[in-house]
Short mmCIF file of C-alpha atoms in Angstrom, two decimals:
data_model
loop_
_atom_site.label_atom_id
_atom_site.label_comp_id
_atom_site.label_asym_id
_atom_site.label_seq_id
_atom_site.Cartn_x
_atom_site.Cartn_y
_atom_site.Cartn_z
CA UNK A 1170 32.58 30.25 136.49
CA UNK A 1171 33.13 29.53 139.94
CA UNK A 1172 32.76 33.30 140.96
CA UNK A 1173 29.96 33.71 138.53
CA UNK A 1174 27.72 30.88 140.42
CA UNK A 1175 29.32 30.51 143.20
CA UNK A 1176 29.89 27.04 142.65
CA UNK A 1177 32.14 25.41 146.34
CA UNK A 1178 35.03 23.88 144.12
CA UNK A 1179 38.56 24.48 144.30
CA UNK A 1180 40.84 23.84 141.67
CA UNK A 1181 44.92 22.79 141.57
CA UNK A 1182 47.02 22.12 138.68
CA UNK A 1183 48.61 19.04 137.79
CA UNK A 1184 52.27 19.70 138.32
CA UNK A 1185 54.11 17.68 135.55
CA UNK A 1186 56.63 15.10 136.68
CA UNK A 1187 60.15 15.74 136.74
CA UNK A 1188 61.83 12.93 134.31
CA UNK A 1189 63.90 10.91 136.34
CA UNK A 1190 67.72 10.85 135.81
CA UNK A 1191 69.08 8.44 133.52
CA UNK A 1192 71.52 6.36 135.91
CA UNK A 1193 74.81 6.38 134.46
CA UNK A 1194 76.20 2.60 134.40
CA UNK A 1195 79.33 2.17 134.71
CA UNK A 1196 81.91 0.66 132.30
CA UNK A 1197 82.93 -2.46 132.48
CA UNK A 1198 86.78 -3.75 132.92
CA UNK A 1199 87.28 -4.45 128.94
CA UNK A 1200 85.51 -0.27 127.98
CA UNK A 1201 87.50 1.03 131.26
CA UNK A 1202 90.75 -0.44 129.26
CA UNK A 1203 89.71 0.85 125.85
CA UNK A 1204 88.96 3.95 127.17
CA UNK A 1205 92.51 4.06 128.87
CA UNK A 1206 94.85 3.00 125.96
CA UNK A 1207 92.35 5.51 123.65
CA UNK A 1208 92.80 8.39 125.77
CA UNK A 1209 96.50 8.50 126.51
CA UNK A 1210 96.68 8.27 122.64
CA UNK A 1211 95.15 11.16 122.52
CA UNK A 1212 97.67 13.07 124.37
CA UNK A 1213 95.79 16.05 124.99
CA UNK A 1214 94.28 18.09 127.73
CA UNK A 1215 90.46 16.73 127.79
CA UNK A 1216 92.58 13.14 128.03
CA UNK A 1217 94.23 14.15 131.33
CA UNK A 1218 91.04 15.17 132.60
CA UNK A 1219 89.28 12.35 131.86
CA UNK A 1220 91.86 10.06 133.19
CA UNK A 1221 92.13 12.38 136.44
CA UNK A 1222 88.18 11.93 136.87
CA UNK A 1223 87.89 8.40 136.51
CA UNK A 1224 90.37 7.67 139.34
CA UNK A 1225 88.83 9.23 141.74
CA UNK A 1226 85.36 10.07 140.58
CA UNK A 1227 85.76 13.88 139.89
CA UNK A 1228 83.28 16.20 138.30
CA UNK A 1229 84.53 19.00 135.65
CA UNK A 1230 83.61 21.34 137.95
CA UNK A 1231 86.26 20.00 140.66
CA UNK A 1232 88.66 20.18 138.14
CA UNK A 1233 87.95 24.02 137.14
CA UNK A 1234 88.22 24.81 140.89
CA UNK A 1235 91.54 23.36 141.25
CA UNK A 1236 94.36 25.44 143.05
CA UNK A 1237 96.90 25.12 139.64
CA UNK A 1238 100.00 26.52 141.88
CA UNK A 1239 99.30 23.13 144.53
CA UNK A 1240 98.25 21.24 141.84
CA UNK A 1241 101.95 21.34 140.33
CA UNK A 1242 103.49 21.12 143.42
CA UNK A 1243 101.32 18.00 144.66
CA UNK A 1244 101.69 16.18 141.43
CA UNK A 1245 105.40 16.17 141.36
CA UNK A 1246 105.39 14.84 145.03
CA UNK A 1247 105.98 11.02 145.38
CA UNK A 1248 103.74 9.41 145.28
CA UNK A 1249 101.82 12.15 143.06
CA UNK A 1250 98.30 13.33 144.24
CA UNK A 1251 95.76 16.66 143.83
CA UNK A 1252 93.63 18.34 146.64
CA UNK A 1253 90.16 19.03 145.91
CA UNK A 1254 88.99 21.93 147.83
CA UNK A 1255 92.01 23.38 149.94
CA UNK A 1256 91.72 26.88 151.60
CA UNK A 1257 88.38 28.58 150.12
CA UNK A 1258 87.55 26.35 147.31
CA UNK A 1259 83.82 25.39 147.17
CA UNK A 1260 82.81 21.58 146.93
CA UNK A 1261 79.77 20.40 147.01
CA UNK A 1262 79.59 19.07 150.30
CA UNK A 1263 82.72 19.19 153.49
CA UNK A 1264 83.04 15.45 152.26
CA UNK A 1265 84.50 16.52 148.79
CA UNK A 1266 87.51 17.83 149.89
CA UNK A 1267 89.55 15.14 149.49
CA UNK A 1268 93.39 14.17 148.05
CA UNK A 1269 93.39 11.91 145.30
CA UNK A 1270 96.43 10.13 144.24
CA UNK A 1271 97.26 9.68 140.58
CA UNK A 1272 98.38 6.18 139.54
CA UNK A 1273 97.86 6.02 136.09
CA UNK A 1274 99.22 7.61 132.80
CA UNK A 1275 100.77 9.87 135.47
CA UNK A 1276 102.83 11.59 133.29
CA UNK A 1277 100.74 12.42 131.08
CA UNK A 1278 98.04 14.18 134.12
CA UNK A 1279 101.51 16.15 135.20
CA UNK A 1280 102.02 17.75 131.98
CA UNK A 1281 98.37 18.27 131.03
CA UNK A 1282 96.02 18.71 133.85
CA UNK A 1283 96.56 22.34 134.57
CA UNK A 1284 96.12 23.46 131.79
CA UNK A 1285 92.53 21.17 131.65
CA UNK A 1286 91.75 22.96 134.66
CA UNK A 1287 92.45 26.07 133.37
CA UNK A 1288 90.60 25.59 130.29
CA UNK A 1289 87.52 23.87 132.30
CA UNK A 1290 86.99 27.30 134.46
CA UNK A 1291 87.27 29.41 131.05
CA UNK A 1292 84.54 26.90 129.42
CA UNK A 1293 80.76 27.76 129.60
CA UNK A 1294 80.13 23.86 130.10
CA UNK A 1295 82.83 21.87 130.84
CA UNK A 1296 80.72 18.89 131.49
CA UNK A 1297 80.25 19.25 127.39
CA UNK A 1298 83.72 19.19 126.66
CA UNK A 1299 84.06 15.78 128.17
CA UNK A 1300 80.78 14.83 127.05
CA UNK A 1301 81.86 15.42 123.52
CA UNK A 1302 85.11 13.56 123.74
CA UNK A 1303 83.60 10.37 125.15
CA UNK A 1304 81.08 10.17 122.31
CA UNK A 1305 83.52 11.08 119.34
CA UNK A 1306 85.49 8.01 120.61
CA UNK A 1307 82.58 5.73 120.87
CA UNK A 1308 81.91 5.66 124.17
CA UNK A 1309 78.28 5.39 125.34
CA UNK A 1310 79.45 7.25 128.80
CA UNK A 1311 79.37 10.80 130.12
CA UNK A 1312 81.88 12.28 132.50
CA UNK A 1313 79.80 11.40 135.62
CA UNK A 1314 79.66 7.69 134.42
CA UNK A 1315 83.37 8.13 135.77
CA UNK A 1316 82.34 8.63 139.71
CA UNK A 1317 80.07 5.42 139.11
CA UNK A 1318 82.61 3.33 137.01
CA UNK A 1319 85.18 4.81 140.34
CA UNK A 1320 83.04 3.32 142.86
CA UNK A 1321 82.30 -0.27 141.00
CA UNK A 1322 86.03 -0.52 140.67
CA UNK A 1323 86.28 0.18 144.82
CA UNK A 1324 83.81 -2.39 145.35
CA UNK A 1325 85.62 -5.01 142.80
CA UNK A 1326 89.15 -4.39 144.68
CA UNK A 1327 87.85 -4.52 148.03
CA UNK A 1328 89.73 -2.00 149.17
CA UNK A 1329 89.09 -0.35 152.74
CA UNK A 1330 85.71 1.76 152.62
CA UNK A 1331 86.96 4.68 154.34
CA UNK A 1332 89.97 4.84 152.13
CA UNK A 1333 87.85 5.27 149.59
CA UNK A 1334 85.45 7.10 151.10
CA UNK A 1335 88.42 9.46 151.26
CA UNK A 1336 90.07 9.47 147.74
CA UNK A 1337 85.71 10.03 145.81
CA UNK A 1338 84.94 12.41 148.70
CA UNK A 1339 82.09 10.13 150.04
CA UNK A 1340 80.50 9.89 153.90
CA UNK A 1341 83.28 8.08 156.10
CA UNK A 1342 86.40 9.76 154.62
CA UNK A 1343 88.92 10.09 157.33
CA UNK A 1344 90.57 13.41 155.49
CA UNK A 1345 89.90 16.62 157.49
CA UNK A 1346 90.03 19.51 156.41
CA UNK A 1347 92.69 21.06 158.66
CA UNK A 1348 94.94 18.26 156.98
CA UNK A 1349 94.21 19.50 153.34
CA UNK A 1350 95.89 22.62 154.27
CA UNK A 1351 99.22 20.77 155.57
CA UNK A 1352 100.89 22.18 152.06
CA UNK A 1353 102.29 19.57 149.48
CA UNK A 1354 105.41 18.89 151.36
CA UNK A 1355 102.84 17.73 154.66
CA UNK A 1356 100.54 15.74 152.74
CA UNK A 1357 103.26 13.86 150.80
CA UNK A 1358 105.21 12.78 153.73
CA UNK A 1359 101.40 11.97 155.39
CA UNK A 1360 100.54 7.96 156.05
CA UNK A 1361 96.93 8.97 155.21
CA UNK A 1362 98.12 10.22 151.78
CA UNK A 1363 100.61 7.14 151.25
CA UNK A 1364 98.11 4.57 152.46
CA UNK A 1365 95.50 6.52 149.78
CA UNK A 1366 98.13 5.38 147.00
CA UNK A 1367 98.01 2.13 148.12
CA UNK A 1368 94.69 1.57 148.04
CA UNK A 1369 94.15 3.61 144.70
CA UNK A 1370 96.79 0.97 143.30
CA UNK A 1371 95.15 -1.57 143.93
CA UNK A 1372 91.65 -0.50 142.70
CA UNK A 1373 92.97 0.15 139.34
CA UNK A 1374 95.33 -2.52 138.76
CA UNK A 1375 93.62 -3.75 136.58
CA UNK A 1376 94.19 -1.34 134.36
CA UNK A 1377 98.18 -0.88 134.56
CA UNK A 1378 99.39 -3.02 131.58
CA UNK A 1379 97.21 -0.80 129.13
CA UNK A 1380 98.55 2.45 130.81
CA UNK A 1381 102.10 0.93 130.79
CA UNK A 1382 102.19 0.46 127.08
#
């Protein structure tokens, strides 16, 4: 019509709005403990890796990526811990490659978590996997409800921000890079990494007598 008469308009479609992301809240002290005591009962790979996430805010991704030779040396250091994004690994941004020490159900993350992250790169979704788990056991959570339910539990504890900036990965961590390829022996014998423990003890202490039981 408009070439037929000539008419001056111009036209633009409506571009349809992109639904917003639903925030995922984070769980509360008494779900956070349920979710604990329910998933070491479980015993199982997705447990570790659910556990593993929600000390330190990890994605399923992070986990797939994981170096699995490091990854058994760094979790039978003292105190135990796992690099995200040594050497060549991709992370989202330089701020994600971090070391995050393990403090609860640890034994349970040493004999299961490789084999979750080996499982997680094989997986077409391994966001789903988690997903699954969290609703078959009543949870109203998904895995990245972990990251958020990881940094309410920072700001409960009042720990030091750039310690925590440095175990989740965030703006302010004071891990470099160069330091994440010190090797396991390095990094466990590192203040950074011991003062990292600290601070991820006392974040979830809270949570100790469930995992303890």
């Amino acid at each position: 019509a408009i070439r037929e008469y000539r008419l001056d308009w111009s036209l633009r479609l409506r571009q349809p709005q992109k639904p917003k992301a639903k925030t995922q809240k984070p769980l509360g002290y008494a779900e956070q403990k349920r979710l604990v005591a329910t998933l070491i009962a479980d015993d199982d790979e997705t447990a570790a890796m659910i556990l593993f996430m929600l000390q330190g805010g990890q994605m399923p991704s992070e986990v797939a990526r994981l170096d699995r030779t490091l990854l058994t040396e760094t979790l039978a250091a003292e105190p135990p811990f796992v690099v995200i994004g040594n050497d060549d690994i991709k992370t989202k941004t330089s701020a994600r490659k971090r070391v995050v020490p393990v403090v609860l159900a640890v034994e349970l993350i040493r004999a299961k978590l490789s084999d979750a992250s080996e499982r997680a790169a094989k997986a077409a979704d391994s966001a789903a996997t988690v997903n699954k788990r969290l609703k078959a056991r009543g949870f109203e959570a998904t895995g990245h409800a972990m990251r958020h339910t990881f940094k309410a539990n920072c700001l409960a504890a009042d720990v030091n921000p750039q310690l925590t900036a440095s175990i989740a990965g965030w703006t302010g961590s004071v891990v470099s890079e160069i330091m994440l390829n010190y090797g396991s022996e390095g990094l466990a014998n590192s203040e950074i990494v011991k003062s990292l423990a600290e601070a991820q003890r006392k974040i979830h202490r809270h949570l100790f007598s469930v995992a303890e039981t």
